Amino acid sequence: MPGGGGLPGQAGGGANQALAGRGTLVGLNTTKTTSLRFFSARPGTSVQESGLLEDVHITSEPRSNSLIVSAPAKTMELILAVVRELDVTAAARAEINTFTLKKADAFQVAQLLQQLFLGSARTGVLPGGGALPGVPGAAGTTSGANRPILTLTGDVSDGASLIDLRISVDDRTNSLLVAGSRNDLDTVRAIISKLEDTEVQQRSSMVYKLRNVAAADVAQTLTTFFTNELNVTTGAGLGTAYFQLQRSLVAVPDAISNSVLVSAPPPMLAHVQQILEKLDAQPLQVLIQVVVAQVDLSSNDEFGVELGVQTPVLFQRSVLAAGAIPAANPGFAFNTTAALPTNQLTTPNVVGLQSIGNLGVGRVSPTGTVGGLIMQASSDALNVLVRALRNQSRIEVLSRPQIMTTDNQAAAISIGQNVPFLSNVTFNGVTGLPTQSIDRRDVGVILNVTPRISPDGRVVMRVRPEVSSVVPQPINLGNGVIGTAFNIQTIDTTIAANDGETVAIGGLITQRDSKSENKVPWLGDLPGVGALFRFRTRAQSRQELLVILTPHVIYSQADADRILADETRRLDSMFGKLVKYPGNGHCMTPTAPGAIPESAPAGSLPMPQKTPDSTTPAPAPATIIPPSAGVTTPNPTVQTSTVVIPANATAPSGKESRTWSAGPSK
């Protein structure tokens, strides 16, 4: 070093120290010596020391990446030691690994690593890779160690805080390409290995065969129920991806087999199966009996007298010469509202007088096709007509429609005709002629009902009975348009009734009394003789309508058998003959000829015991014995069977019981 001299505390400073006690000398030179020492961090290396660094020349050789050094021997050792320390692999070394995932999704794992290493949301990682946002060295971010260093053992490797972490996603192979320090790669490898080794809960599927309800309805119900349930939890902030995966359900109906295909997590599938069993429970059936009683009473009275007088010359003028055969118009029937005869060839200079009382009596009733008692006398000068009629009618209609349906299912029965009638009218724009289209409607006894059985046994019904008929006379609507009128009695209501309870759901009583009188003023009001100058009619009518309804809940086969027997007894005209009833192609016949009276006693078959604590044991229901194997029947499409009435199915005391058997229809 320039200036020379020894280090403090070494020889070479003694002359100055010796002279210091004698005073200060002016104009003398001072010499100082400095040396360099190099301490290596590597263990086992010696300390290198050099004196003055002079005559040192260093030249670089880029072609061979070499240094050409010229220096004193002691200084050369120092320079070589420094070069050896610097010419090592850098501590901040980045590595790259490829992780091929077998179970997990590469894109989701990349988002998870981003959230783990940076503590940020799962956004920003796209296929193709790139530096994680916020990592030192990433584009668009500030440098600095602003993320935690994650390790597996607690010891941080060299350069862990200097190298950023980069993740790329290969969608084709579902792989992750991760570049970073050894510390980060070891951590990523451990995380991916743990995720890959963990078994993911798989979804389960099942096919549920339905017996009583439609598969499409059940699938729609399940989908709606679980979707709404999931929406509730999602709205409460619990709708994570894992939660939605555990609560999601897929239900698809198969109409051909009436089955529901269900896909759900295994813990949820058992709950779904319980719901399906309850939805597919055997529904109760209801027999609805409706009685519509209608009575129409009518009475029409007609009595009238018409008098007409004229001079004979008017009768002569009414003989019109039409060709060779003269025709009388009006002739003897001159008591009409037509104009007087106008034959100018018969005594045109004679005045003819005519006085008639035309009150609309006629020879036929205006309301029908009969005239009643008719007395008439006529001549060329006199015409007398007397008519009296009384028309009475009584119409009784008793309609008893009944229909069986399942709980909460609409049912309809229509007994009558499908009548065509003229409906819409369109007019031709050129000719102006009307054109009517034809429509059709059901006419007769119609019953529409939708029952709903409550848990306590009450039946709530939306019922609409209708009794309708066509009015025989068409209605002229004008302009050549003809309309059709219908007599309709209908009730639309919702009621509630107990099992077997009869209730009146509607009724109507209409009474009408119409009087009409055509008379000659003053003369018709005279006592006694006034009847010769008037025509009186009186129409009385009374309509009564009553609709009653009785529901019967079918809890078991015994209930169905009891109702079948009750309805069979009502067919009085069919007793003693073959009584056919719907179901299984069987028919019920008495065991002996003449054993069935015209009116079988009620209660000949046992009533089912509905209370489990009853002291009287419930009779066993009738059993159906299938046909024996190998038995050939006359009609192969009809199966034979026998209805066996149990031994305890006896009639009440004092009443006659009957035994029935079922055989093939004949």
XYZ file of C-alpha atoms in Angstrom:
666
model
C 0.000 0.000 0.000
C 1.400 3.528 -0.602
C 2.729 5.130 2.467
C 4.315 1.943 3.780
C 4.860 1.296 7.433
C 3.941 -1.466 9.765
C 0.565 -2.177 11.312
C 0.017 -0.633 14.766
C 1.759 -2.605 17.487
C 4.418 -4.007 15.126
C 8.124 -3.149 14.645
C 8.765 -0.170 12.488
C 7.186 2.400 14.705
C 9.884 2.251 17.373
C 11.964 5.178 15.999
C 9.009 7.516 16.237
C 8.192 6.288 19.721
C 11.856 6.767 20.780
C 11.953 10.268 19.489
C 8.692 11.233 21.089
C 10.296 11.660 24.534
C 12.933 14.037 23.322
C 10.767 16.591 21.612
C 9.430 17.262 18.151
C 11.639 17.169 15.138
C 10.782 19.343 12.222
C 11.144 18.151 8.554
C 11.346 14.332 9.103
C 9.452 11.700 6.877
C 7.031 9.104 8.387
C 6.518 5.616 6.908
C 3.334 3.369 7.494
C 2.779 -0.191 6.255
C -0.728 -1.787 5.621
C -1.498 -5.429 4.692
C -4.767 -7.202 3.458
C -6.215 -10.400 4.861
C -9.001 -12.581 3.261
C -11.106 -14.900 5.414
C -13.092 -17.567 3.527
C -16.440 -18.832 4.822
C -15.622 -22.350 3.762
C -14.373 -24.567 6.555
C -10.737 -25.792 6.347
C -9.402 -22.857 4.300
C -6.488 -20.736 5.509
C -6.387 -16.992 5.882
C -4.736 -15.241 2.941
C -2.690 -12.100 3.678
C -0.887 -9.775 1.310
C 1.200 -6.681 1.648
C 1.179 -3.780 -0.754
C -1.105 -4.414 -3.785
C 1.198 -3.082 -6.405
C 2.102 -4.240 -9.825
C -1.198 -6.154 -10.219
C -2.579 -6.561 -13.725
C -5.923 -8.385 -14.509
C -7.128 -8.918 -18.093
C -10.414 -10.746 -19.052
C -10.712 -13.217 -21.913
C -14.416 -13.323 -23.010
C -13.873 -16.057 -25.601
C -12.844 -18.609 -23.000
C -14.463 -16.874 -19.995
C -11.005 -16.556 -18.340
C -9.021 -14.018 -16.350
C -5.324 -13.301 -16.999
C -3.748 -12.116 -13.727
C -0.231 -10.723 -13.211
C 0.746 -9.933 -9.615
C 3.393 -10.580 -6.985
C 3.438 -14.065 -5.535
C 1.846 -13.173 -2.204
C -0.760 -10.984 -3.858
C -1.446 -13.702 -6.435
C -2.471 -16.103 -3.659
C -4.919 -13.547 -2.328
C -6.493 -12.948 -5.753
C -6.836 -16.682 -6.460
C -8.605 -17.202 -3.134
C -11.083 -14.446 -3.946
C -11.744 -15.873 -7.446
C -12.361 -19.345 -6.030
C -14.985 -17.949 -3.648
C -16.778 -16.075 -6.388
C -16.677 -18.787 -9.068
C -19.448 -20.992 -7.537
C -23.071 -21.805 -8.438
C -25.476 -18.993 -7.505
C -27.586 -19.592 -4.401
C -30.793 -18.229 -6.116
C -31.346 -21.203 -8.430
C -34.738 -21.905 -10.055
C -35.964 -25.386 -10.936
C -38.964 -26.655 -12.927
C -41.064 -29.763 -12.346
C -44.040 -31.279 -14.158
C -46.872 -32.784 -12.101
C -49.403 -34.916 -13.990
C -52.638 -35.169 -12.021
C -54.773 -38.329 -12.121
C -57.735 -37.345 -9.946
C -57.726 -33.610 -9.365
C -58.334 -30.910 -11.945
C -55.137 -29.083 -12.888
C -56.792 -25.699 -13.218
C -58.439 -25.919 -9.800
C -55.183 -27.081 -8.181
C -53.385 -24.120 -9.763
C -55.952 -21.793 -8.231
C -55.543 -23.507 -4.879
C -51.737 -23.059 -4.972
C -52.168 -19.409 -5.842
C -54.432 -18.902 -2.833
C -52.050 -20.857 -0.605
C -48.817 -19.134 -1.555
C -50.172 -15.614 -1.927
C -53.228 -15.646 0.329
C -55.284 -14.187 -2.528
C -58.539 -15.276 -4.119
C -58.644 -18.008 -6.729
C -58.447 -15.713 -9.707
C -55.835 -14.897 -12.261
C -54.547 -18.378 -13.071
C -55.243 -19.296 -16.657
C -54.050 -22.164 -18.796
C -50.650 -21.241 -20.202
C -49.087 -20.267 -16.894
C -47.188 -17.203 -15.794
C -45.883 -15.758 -12.576
C -48.288 -15.607 -9.691
C -49.367 -12.019 -9.038
C -47.482 -10.340 -6.234
C -44.454 -12.610 -6.457
C -41.106 -10.802 -6.692
C -40.019 -10.519 -10.272
C -43.528 -10.894 -11.716
C -44.517 -8.364 -14.312
C -46.556 -5.468 -13.078
C -45.689 -5.934 -9.390
C -43.204 -4.406 -7.029
C -40.199 -6.429 -5.987
C -39.687 -7.571 -2.467
C -40.465 -10.540 -0.303
C -44.170 -9.863 0.129
C -45.252 -13.503 0.488
C -44.621 -16.050 3.234
C -41.993 -18.716 2.678
C -43.600 -22.143 3.142
C -41.340 -25.051 4.124
C -41.842 -28.665 5.083
C -39.026 -28.993 7.692
C -38.708 -25.437 8.961
C -35.337 -24.854 7.278
C -35.529 -22.444 4.369
C -33.314 -23.380 1.425
C -30.914 -20.949 -0.189
C -32.527 -18.357 -2.458
C -36.114 -19.225 -1.455
C -37.076 -15.589 -1.085
C -35.328 -14.494 -4.270
C -37.064 -16.643 -6.876
C -40.705 -16.231 -7.817
C -43.129 -19.135 -8.241
C -44.584 -19.744 -11.695
C -47.401 -22.180 -12.511
C -48.618 -23.246 -15.944
C -51.547 -25.551 -16.753
C -51.492 -28.070 -19.584
C -55.126 -28.866 -20.334
C -54.264 -31.636 -22.773
C -52.541 -33.841 -20.155
C -54.127 -32.294 -17.028
C -50.654 -31.390 -15.791
C -49.042 -28.573 -13.826
C -45.716 -27.051 -14.839
C -44.223 -25.401 -11.715
C -41.036 -23.315 -11.757
C -39.475 -21.961 -8.565
C -36.980 -22.551 -5.851
C -36.279 -25.973 -4.426
C -38.070 -24.971 -1.258
C -41.276 -24.100 -3.170
C -41.110 -27.184 -5.388
C -40.816 -29.521 -2.417
C -43.834 -27.865 -0.814
C -45.900 -28.045 -4.024
C -44.933 -31.712 -4.500
C -46.096 -32.585 -0.991
C -49.409 -30.770 -1.454
C -50.145 -32.407 -4.812
C -49.246 -35.841 -3.472
C -51.646 -35.395 -0.563
C -54.455 -34.248 -2.835
C -53.904 -37.099 -5.267
C -53.846 -39.739 -2.528
C -57.102 -38.556 -0.961
C -60.146 -40.457 -2.193
C -62.901 -38.216 -3.583
C -66.445 -39.177 -2.640
C -68.176 -40.496 -5.744
C -71.842 -40.034 -6.641
C -74.179 -42.998 -6.579
C -77.058 -43.819 -8.896
C -80.143 -45.947 -8.570
C -83.244 -46.852 -10.560
C -86.435 -46.739 -8.498
C -89.442 -48.596 -9.896
C -92.692 -46.781 -9.137
C -95.932 -48.679 -8.639
C -98.633 -46.107 -7.975
C -97.596 -42.691 -9.300
C -96.256 -41.386 -12.591
C -92.486 -41.186 -12.940
C -92.596 -37.744 -14.585
C -94.523 -36.262 -11.654
C -92.165 -37.748 -9.055
C -89.050 -36.583 -10.931
C -90.439 -33.066 -11.158
C -91.304 -33.081 -7.445
C -87.831 -34.254 -6.405
C -86.067 -31.733 -8.626
C -88.182 -28.848 -7.390
C -87.834 -29.825 -3.719
C -84.059 -30.226 -3.624
C -83.463 -27.212 -5.862
C -85.478 -24.973 -3.550
C -83.744 -26.476 -0.507
C -80.352 -25.733 -2.045
C -81.443 -22.171 -2.864
C -82.312 -21.582 0.798
C -78.856 -22.604 2.017
C -77.176 -20.702 -0.802
C -79.055 -17.550 0.126
C -77.845 -17.947 3.716
C -74.209 -17.855 2.576
C -73.596 -21.620 2.880
C -73.542 -22.393 -0.816
C -69.914 -23.420 -1.248
C -68.916 -25.633 -4.148
C -68.425 -28.640 -1.863
C -71.789 -28.085 -0.184
C -73.561 -27.804 -3.508
C -71.874 -30.997 -4.676
C -73.066 -32.821 -1.580
C -76.668 -31.551 -1.910
C -77.182 -31.680 -5.670
C -79.567 -34.246 -7.144
C -80.399 -35.405 -10.657
C -83.750 -37.120 -11.263
C -84.792 -38.301 -14.730
C -88.075 -40.145 -15.403
C -88.408 -43.150 -17.691
C -91.947 -43.258 -19.014
C -91.687 -46.756 -20.518
C -90.852 -48.562 -17.260
C -92.373 -45.880 -14.998
C -89.072 -45.578 -13.143
C -87.000 -42.688 -11.832
C -83.245 -42.554 -12.379
C -81.624 -40.762 -9.434
C -78.018 -39.607 -9.063
C -76.871 -38.226 -5.692
C -74.077 -38.552 -3.104
C -74.277 -41.821 -1.087
C -75.372 -40.193 2.213
C -78.120 -38.320 0.387
C -79.287 -41.313 -1.654
C -80.779 -43.079 1.361
C -82.800 -39.971 2.200
C -84.019 -39.752 -1.386
C -85.107 -43.389 -1.287
C -87.199 -42.744 1.833
C -88.895 -39.834 0.091
C -89.600 -41.996 -2.964
C -91.179 -44.693 -0.811
C -93.537 -42.180 0.764
C -94.418 -40.583 -2.550
C -95.106 -43.996 -4.064
C -97.380 -45.108 -1.239
C -100.619 -46.857 -2.193
C -103.190 -44.046 -2.526
C -106.654 -44.398 -1.091
C -109.597 -44.596 -3.437
C -112.921 -42.823 -3.174
C -116.282 -43.821 -4.611
C -118.440 -40.739 -5.151
C -122.167 -41.354 -5.542
C -124.319 -38.485 -6.772
C -128.100 -38.504 -7.021
C -129.739 -35.820 -9.162
C -133.527 -35.789 -8.712
C -135.483 -33.533 -11.048
C -139.267 -33.122 -11.310
C -140.958 -30.939 -13.936
C -144.704 -30.280 -13.583
C -146.653 -28.256 -16.136
C -150.339 -27.490 -16.771
C -151.738 -25.387 -19.631
C -155.435 -24.322 -19.889
C -156.870 -22.709 -23.023
C -160.449 -21.601 -23.746
C -161.709 -19.156 -26.344
C -164.515 -18.243 -28.733
C -164.255 -16.468 -32.072
C -167.343 -15.003 -33.852
C -167.480 -13.649 -37.373
C -170.391 -12.300 -39.486
C -170.405 -10.877 -42.999
C -172.769 -10.159 -45.855
C -173.022 -13.027 -48.391
C -171.676 -10.861 -51.163
C -168.191 -11.104 -49.577
C -168.417 -14.880 -49.728
C -169.290 -14.642 -53.433
C -166.347 -12.348 -54.039
C -164.036 -14.867 -52.373
C -164.679 -17.357 -55.211
C -161.793 -16.656 -57.571
C -161.927 -17.984 -61.101
C -158.527 -19.552 -61.531
C -158.682 -21.316 -64.859
C -161.497 -23.786 -65.213
C -161.684 -24.689 -61.531
C -162.921 -21.941 -59.162
C -161.073 -21.755 -55.826
C -162.513 -20.278 -52.636
C -160.198 -17.818 -50.873
C -160.892 -17.550 -47.990
C -164.309 -19.076 -48.516
C -166.008 -20.205 -45.318
C -162.900 -19.570 -43.176
C -163.245 -15.813 -43.404
C -162.498 -15.193 -39.717
C -158.910 -14.208 -40.456
C -156.839 -11.065 -40.465
C -156.375 -11.235 -44.249
C -157.747 -8.502 -46.510
C -161.287 -8.676 -47.885
C -161.898 -10.584 -51.124
C -161.184 -8.513 -54.227
C -163.003 -10.322 -57.060
C -164.240 -7.381 -59.178
C -166.536 -9.500 -61.371
C -169.090 -10.179 -58.595
C -171.561 -7.317 -57.986
C -168.987 -4.652 -57.591
C -171.668 -2.039 -56.820
C -172.887 -3.806 -53.634
C -171.349 -2.891 -50.277
C -170.137 -5.913 -48.316
C -169.894 -5.755 -44.521
C -167.799 -7.990 -42.221
C -167.381 -8.139 -38.427
C -165.016 -10.733 -36.939
C -163.517 -11.416 -33.520
C -160.048 -12.765 -34.261
C -158.474 -13.504 -30.827
C -155.874 -16.088 -31.817
C -157.944 -19.093 -30.768
C -157.248 -21.117 -33.919
C -157.819 -24.801 -34.313
C -154.380 -25.704 -32.908
C -152.812 -24.623 -29.618
C -150.055 -22.039 -30.060
C -147.855 -24.042 -27.640
C -148.283 -27.477 -29.246
C -149.643 -29.581 -32.060
C -153.069 -30.382 -30.562
C -156.210 -28.328 -30.376
C -158.310 -30.015 -27.733
C -162.097 -29.699 -28.034
C -162.913 -27.805 -31.260
C -166.423 -26.773 -32.243
C -166.872 -24.722 -35.410
C -169.855 -23.680 -37.550
C -169.694 -21.643 -40.720
C -171.781 -20.416 -43.609
C -171.462 -17.705 -46.197
C -172.478 -15.164 -43.524
C -171.512 -16.715 -40.149
C -168.359 -18.301 -38.679
C -168.179 -19.586 -35.062
C -165.120 -21.322 -33.487
C -165.023 -22.638 -29.919
C -161.881 -24.403 -28.581
C -161.030 -25.748 -25.121
C -157.795 -27.499 -24.092
C -156.074 -28.592 -20.893
C -152.511 -29.961 -21.228
C -150.769 -31.440 -18.186
C -147.342 -33.078 -18.022
C -145.147 -34.543 -15.315
C -141.492 -35.386 -15.902
C -139.394 -37.110 -13.279
C -135.674 -37.545 -13.850
C -133.554 -39.533 -11.409
C -129.872 -39.605 -12.352
C -127.425 -41.544 -10.179
C -123.913 -41.202 -11.587
C -121.088 -42.604 -9.496
C -117.395 -42.852 -10.114
C -114.354 -44.202 -8.279
C -111.022 -42.424 -8.345
C -107.818 -42.203 -6.342
C -106.986 -39.548 -3.804
C -106.463 -36.079 -5.265
C -107.005 -37.234 -8.848
C -109.596 -35.680 -11.144
C -112.247 -37.984 -12.546
C -115.138 -37.501 -14.969
C -118.061 -39.571 -16.190
C -120.375 -38.643 -19.049
C -123.506 -40.614 -19.944
C -125.450 -39.170 -22.849
C -124.805 -37.958 -26.353
C -122.296 -35.858 -28.175
C -124.588 -33.439 -29.974
C -123.550 -31.308 -32.965
C -124.838 -27.749 -33.066
C -124.316 -24.609 -35.146
C -121.873 -22.252 -33.499
C -119.840 -19.503 -35.159
C -121.360 -17.480 -37.989
C -119.418 -15.799 -40.789
C -120.939 -13.721 -43.567
C -119.710 -13.836 -47.138
C -118.337 -10.439 -48.096
C -119.695 -10.682 -51.655
C -123.048 -12.425 -51.311
C -123.726 -11.533 -47.685
C -124.931 -15.067 -46.976
C -124.170 -16.504 -43.523
C -122.017 -19.568 -43.054
C -122.198 -21.406 -39.757
C -119.588 -23.776 -38.374
C -120.526 -26.916 -36.491
C -119.369 -27.594 -32.958
C -120.125 -30.447 -30.567
C -120.823 -30.770 -26.870
C -121.724 -33.556 -24.455
C -125.338 -33.658 -23.370
C -126.733 -35.931 -20.672
C -125.504 -36.759 -17.171
C -121.963 -35.491 -16.581
C -119.989 -35.661 -13.351
C -116.558 -34.102 -12.737
C -114.996 -34.523 -9.314
C -111.597 -34.185 -7.631
C -111.505 -35.684 -4.106
C -108.890 -35.109 -1.430
C -108.797 -37.325 1.649
C -107.670 -35.662 4.879
C -105.810 -37.597 7.607
C -108.935 -37.696 9.796
C -110.956 -39.461 7.089
C -112.908 -36.484 5.785
C -113.219 -36.114 2.035
C -112.898 -32.651 0.501
C -114.297 -32.659 -3.013
C -114.445 -30.243 -5.892
C -117.545 -31.558 -7.621
C -119.461 -30.441 -10.699
C -122.531 -32.496 -11.602
C -124.502 -31.567 -14.703
C -127.782 -32.729 -16.251
C -128.402 -31.292 -19.698
C -130.641 -31.844 -22.704
C -131.303 -30.275 -26.099
C -134.316 -28.030 -26.639
C -136.208 -29.564 -29.580
C -137.240 -26.251 -31.134
C -134.422 -24.363 -32.877
C -134.025 -20.660 -32.244
C -134.116 -18.204 -35.119
C -131.447 -15.602 -34.516
C -132.309 -13.556 -37.608
C -130.567 -13.095 -40.929
C -131.061 -16.770 -41.657
C -129.035 -17.833 -38.615
C -130.376 -20.741 -36.568
C -129.278 -21.431 -33.002
C -129.582 -24.399 -30.652
C -130.662 -24.099 -27.017
C -129.737 -26.461 -24.197
C -131.415 -27.165 -20.883
C -128.605 -27.250 -18.332
C -128.758 -27.874 -14.601
C -125.296 -27.781 -13.067
C -123.644 -27.187 -9.701
C -119.986 -26.296 -9.206
C -118.913 -26.351 -5.563
C -116.366 -27.609 -3.036
C -117.652 -29.546 -0.029
C -116.316 -31.678 2.815
C -118.036 -34.849 4.047
C -117.176 -37.819 6.198
C -116.838 -41.319 4.857
C -120.351 -42.556 4.039
C -122.031 -39.252 4.917
C -124.787 -38.070 2.579
C -124.968 -34.326 2.037
C -127.150 -32.147 -0.151
C -124.911 -30.016 -2.307
C -127.598 -28.047 -4.110
C -131.259 -27.714 -4.959
C -133.717 -25.527 -6.796
C -137.495 -25.060 -6.808
C -138.979 -22.920 -9.544
C -142.715 -22.218 -9.774
C -144.309 -20.200 -12.571
C -147.933 -19.160 -13.175
C -148.590 -17.257 -16.396
C -152.035 -15.958 -17.446
C -152.917 -14.420 -20.813
C -156.240 -13.050 -22.088
C -157.260 -11.777 -25.539
C -160.706 -10.171 -25.626
C -162.950 -7.645 -27.283
C -163.036 -4.444 -25.240
C -166.158 -4.046 -23.046
C -167.840 -7.055 -24.570
C -165.292 -9.420 -23.123
C -165.897 -8.044 -19.642
C -169.617 -8.685 -19.666
C -170.681 -11.330 -17.185
C -171.757 -14.587 -18.749
C -171.847 -13.616 -22.405
C -168.379 -12.090 -22.153
C -166.898 -15.568 -22.727
C -168.056 -15.304 -26.340
C -165.697 -12.391 -26.883
C -162.468 -13.494 -25.217
C -159.674 -16.100 -25.336
C -157.955 -17.037 -22.102
C -154.788 -19.126 -21.560
C -153.083 -20.121 -18.318
C -149.694 -21.875 -18.044
C -148.467 -23.276 -14.731
C -145.135 -24.970 -14.220
C -143.095 -26.191 -11.273
C -139.530 -27.447 -11.373
C -137.784 -29.150 -8.478
C -134.107 -30.082 -8.459
C -132.149 -31.751 -5.680
C -128.529 -32.962 -5.813
C -127.144 -35.135 -3.022
C -123.697 -36.697 -2.747
C -122.179 -39.541 -0.727
C -118.428 -40.344 -0.662
C -117.120 -43.778 0.303
C -113.425 -44.172 1.129
C -111.949 -47.506 0.055
C -109.509 -48.475 2.780
C -109.142 -52.155 1.851
C -110.323 -54.844 -0.498
C -113.135 -55.657 1.946
C -114.535 -52.157 1.409
C -114.445 -52.628 -2.350
C -116.214 -56.006 -2.078
C -118.899 -54.546 0.170
C -119.633 -51.688 -2.214
C -119.705 -54.098 -5.137
C -122.283 -56.267 -3.376
C -124.415 -53.235 -2.442
C -124.446 -51.942 -5.976
C -125.278 -55.371 -7.350
C -128.366 -55.562 -5.131
C -129.697 -52.380 -6.656
C -130.042 -54.089 -10.018
C -133.455 -55.553 -9.158
C -134.307 -56.399 -12.740
C -131.099 -58.383 -13.124
C -131.591 -60.699 -10.133
C -132.115 -64.259 -11.261
C -130.094 -63.539 -14.399
C -126.409 -63.330 -15.114
C -125.067 -60.216 -13.419
C -121.916 -58.942 -14.965
C -119.665 -56.507 -13.219
C -116.415 -54.898 -14.351
C -113.163 -56.441 -13.263
C -111.094 -59.509 -14.120
C -113.656 -60.786 -16.636
C -115.675 -62.490 -13.874
C -119.413 -62.479 -13.287
C -121.457 -63.130 -10.165
C -124.242 -65.737 -10.290
C -126.351 -67.278 -7.518
C -125.439 -70.777 -6.415
C -128.959 -72.114 -7.033
C -131.686 -71.082 -9.465
C -134.246 -68.813 -7.884
C -132.107 -68.294 -4.774
C -131.923 -64.518 -5.237
C -135.090 -62.501 -4.572
C -135.832 -59.349 -6.517
C -134.802 -57.234 -3.571
C -131.910 -58.718 -1.618
C -131.753 -57.751 2.054
C -129.259 -55.092 2.999
C -126.267 -56.215 4.987
C -126.132 -59.780 3.667
C -122.396 -59.310 3.278
C -120.376 -58.310 6.366
C -119.320 -54.739 6.971
C -115.563 -54.284 7.489
C -114.380 -53.561 11.005
C -112.405 -50.306 10.837
C -111.694 -49.961 14.588
C -108.771 -52.155 15.701
C -110.065 -52.365 19.302
C -113.481 -53.792 18.349
C -114.552 -56.850 20.328
C -116.064 -58.495 17.253
C -113.370 -59.904 14.953
C -113.410 -58.520 11.466
C -114.484 -61.060 8.839
C -111.806 -62.122 6.424
C -112.234 -60.666 2.948
C -113.320 -62.828 0.084
C -110.391 -64.606 -1.511
C -109.905 -65.215 -5.210
C -108.757 -68.728 -6.103
C -106.859 -68.612 -9.424
C -107.670 -71.186 -12.103
C -105.895 -74.505 -11.830
C -102.949 -75.118 -14.063
C -103.664 -77.110 -17.156
C -107.439 -76.549 -17.079
C -108.768 -75.742 -20.522
C -111.529 -73.153 -20.627
C -114.006 -72.715 -23.499
C -112.804 -69.180 -24.035
C -109.041 -68.889 -23.580
C -109.292 -65.101 -23.117
C -111.484 -65.488 -19.996
C -110.005 -66.827 -16.781
C -112.208 -68.638 -14.310
C -111.988 -68.166 -10.582
C -114.097 -68.716 -7.498
C -115.049 -66.154 -4.875
C -115.031 -67.836 -1.480
C -117.009 -66.107 1.251
C -115.444 -66.726 4.687
C -117.298 -68.766 7.262
C -117.849 -65.786 9.545
C -119.417 -63.736 6.737
C -122.964 -64.418 7.906
C -125.997 -62.220 7.663
C -127.371 -60.382 10.681
C -130.001 -62.116 12.765
C -133.414 -62.312 11.146
C -132.111 -61.660 7.631
C -131.502 -64.022 4.792
C -127.930 -64.479 3.520
C -126.826 -65.402 0.051
C -123.810 -67.266 -1.256
C -122.222 -66.101 -4.466
C -119.794 -67.764 -6.833
C -117.853 -66.360 -9.720
C -117.563 -68.157 -13.010
C -116.808 -67.446 -16.629
C -119.041 -65.048 -18.508
C -121.591 -66.741 -20.690
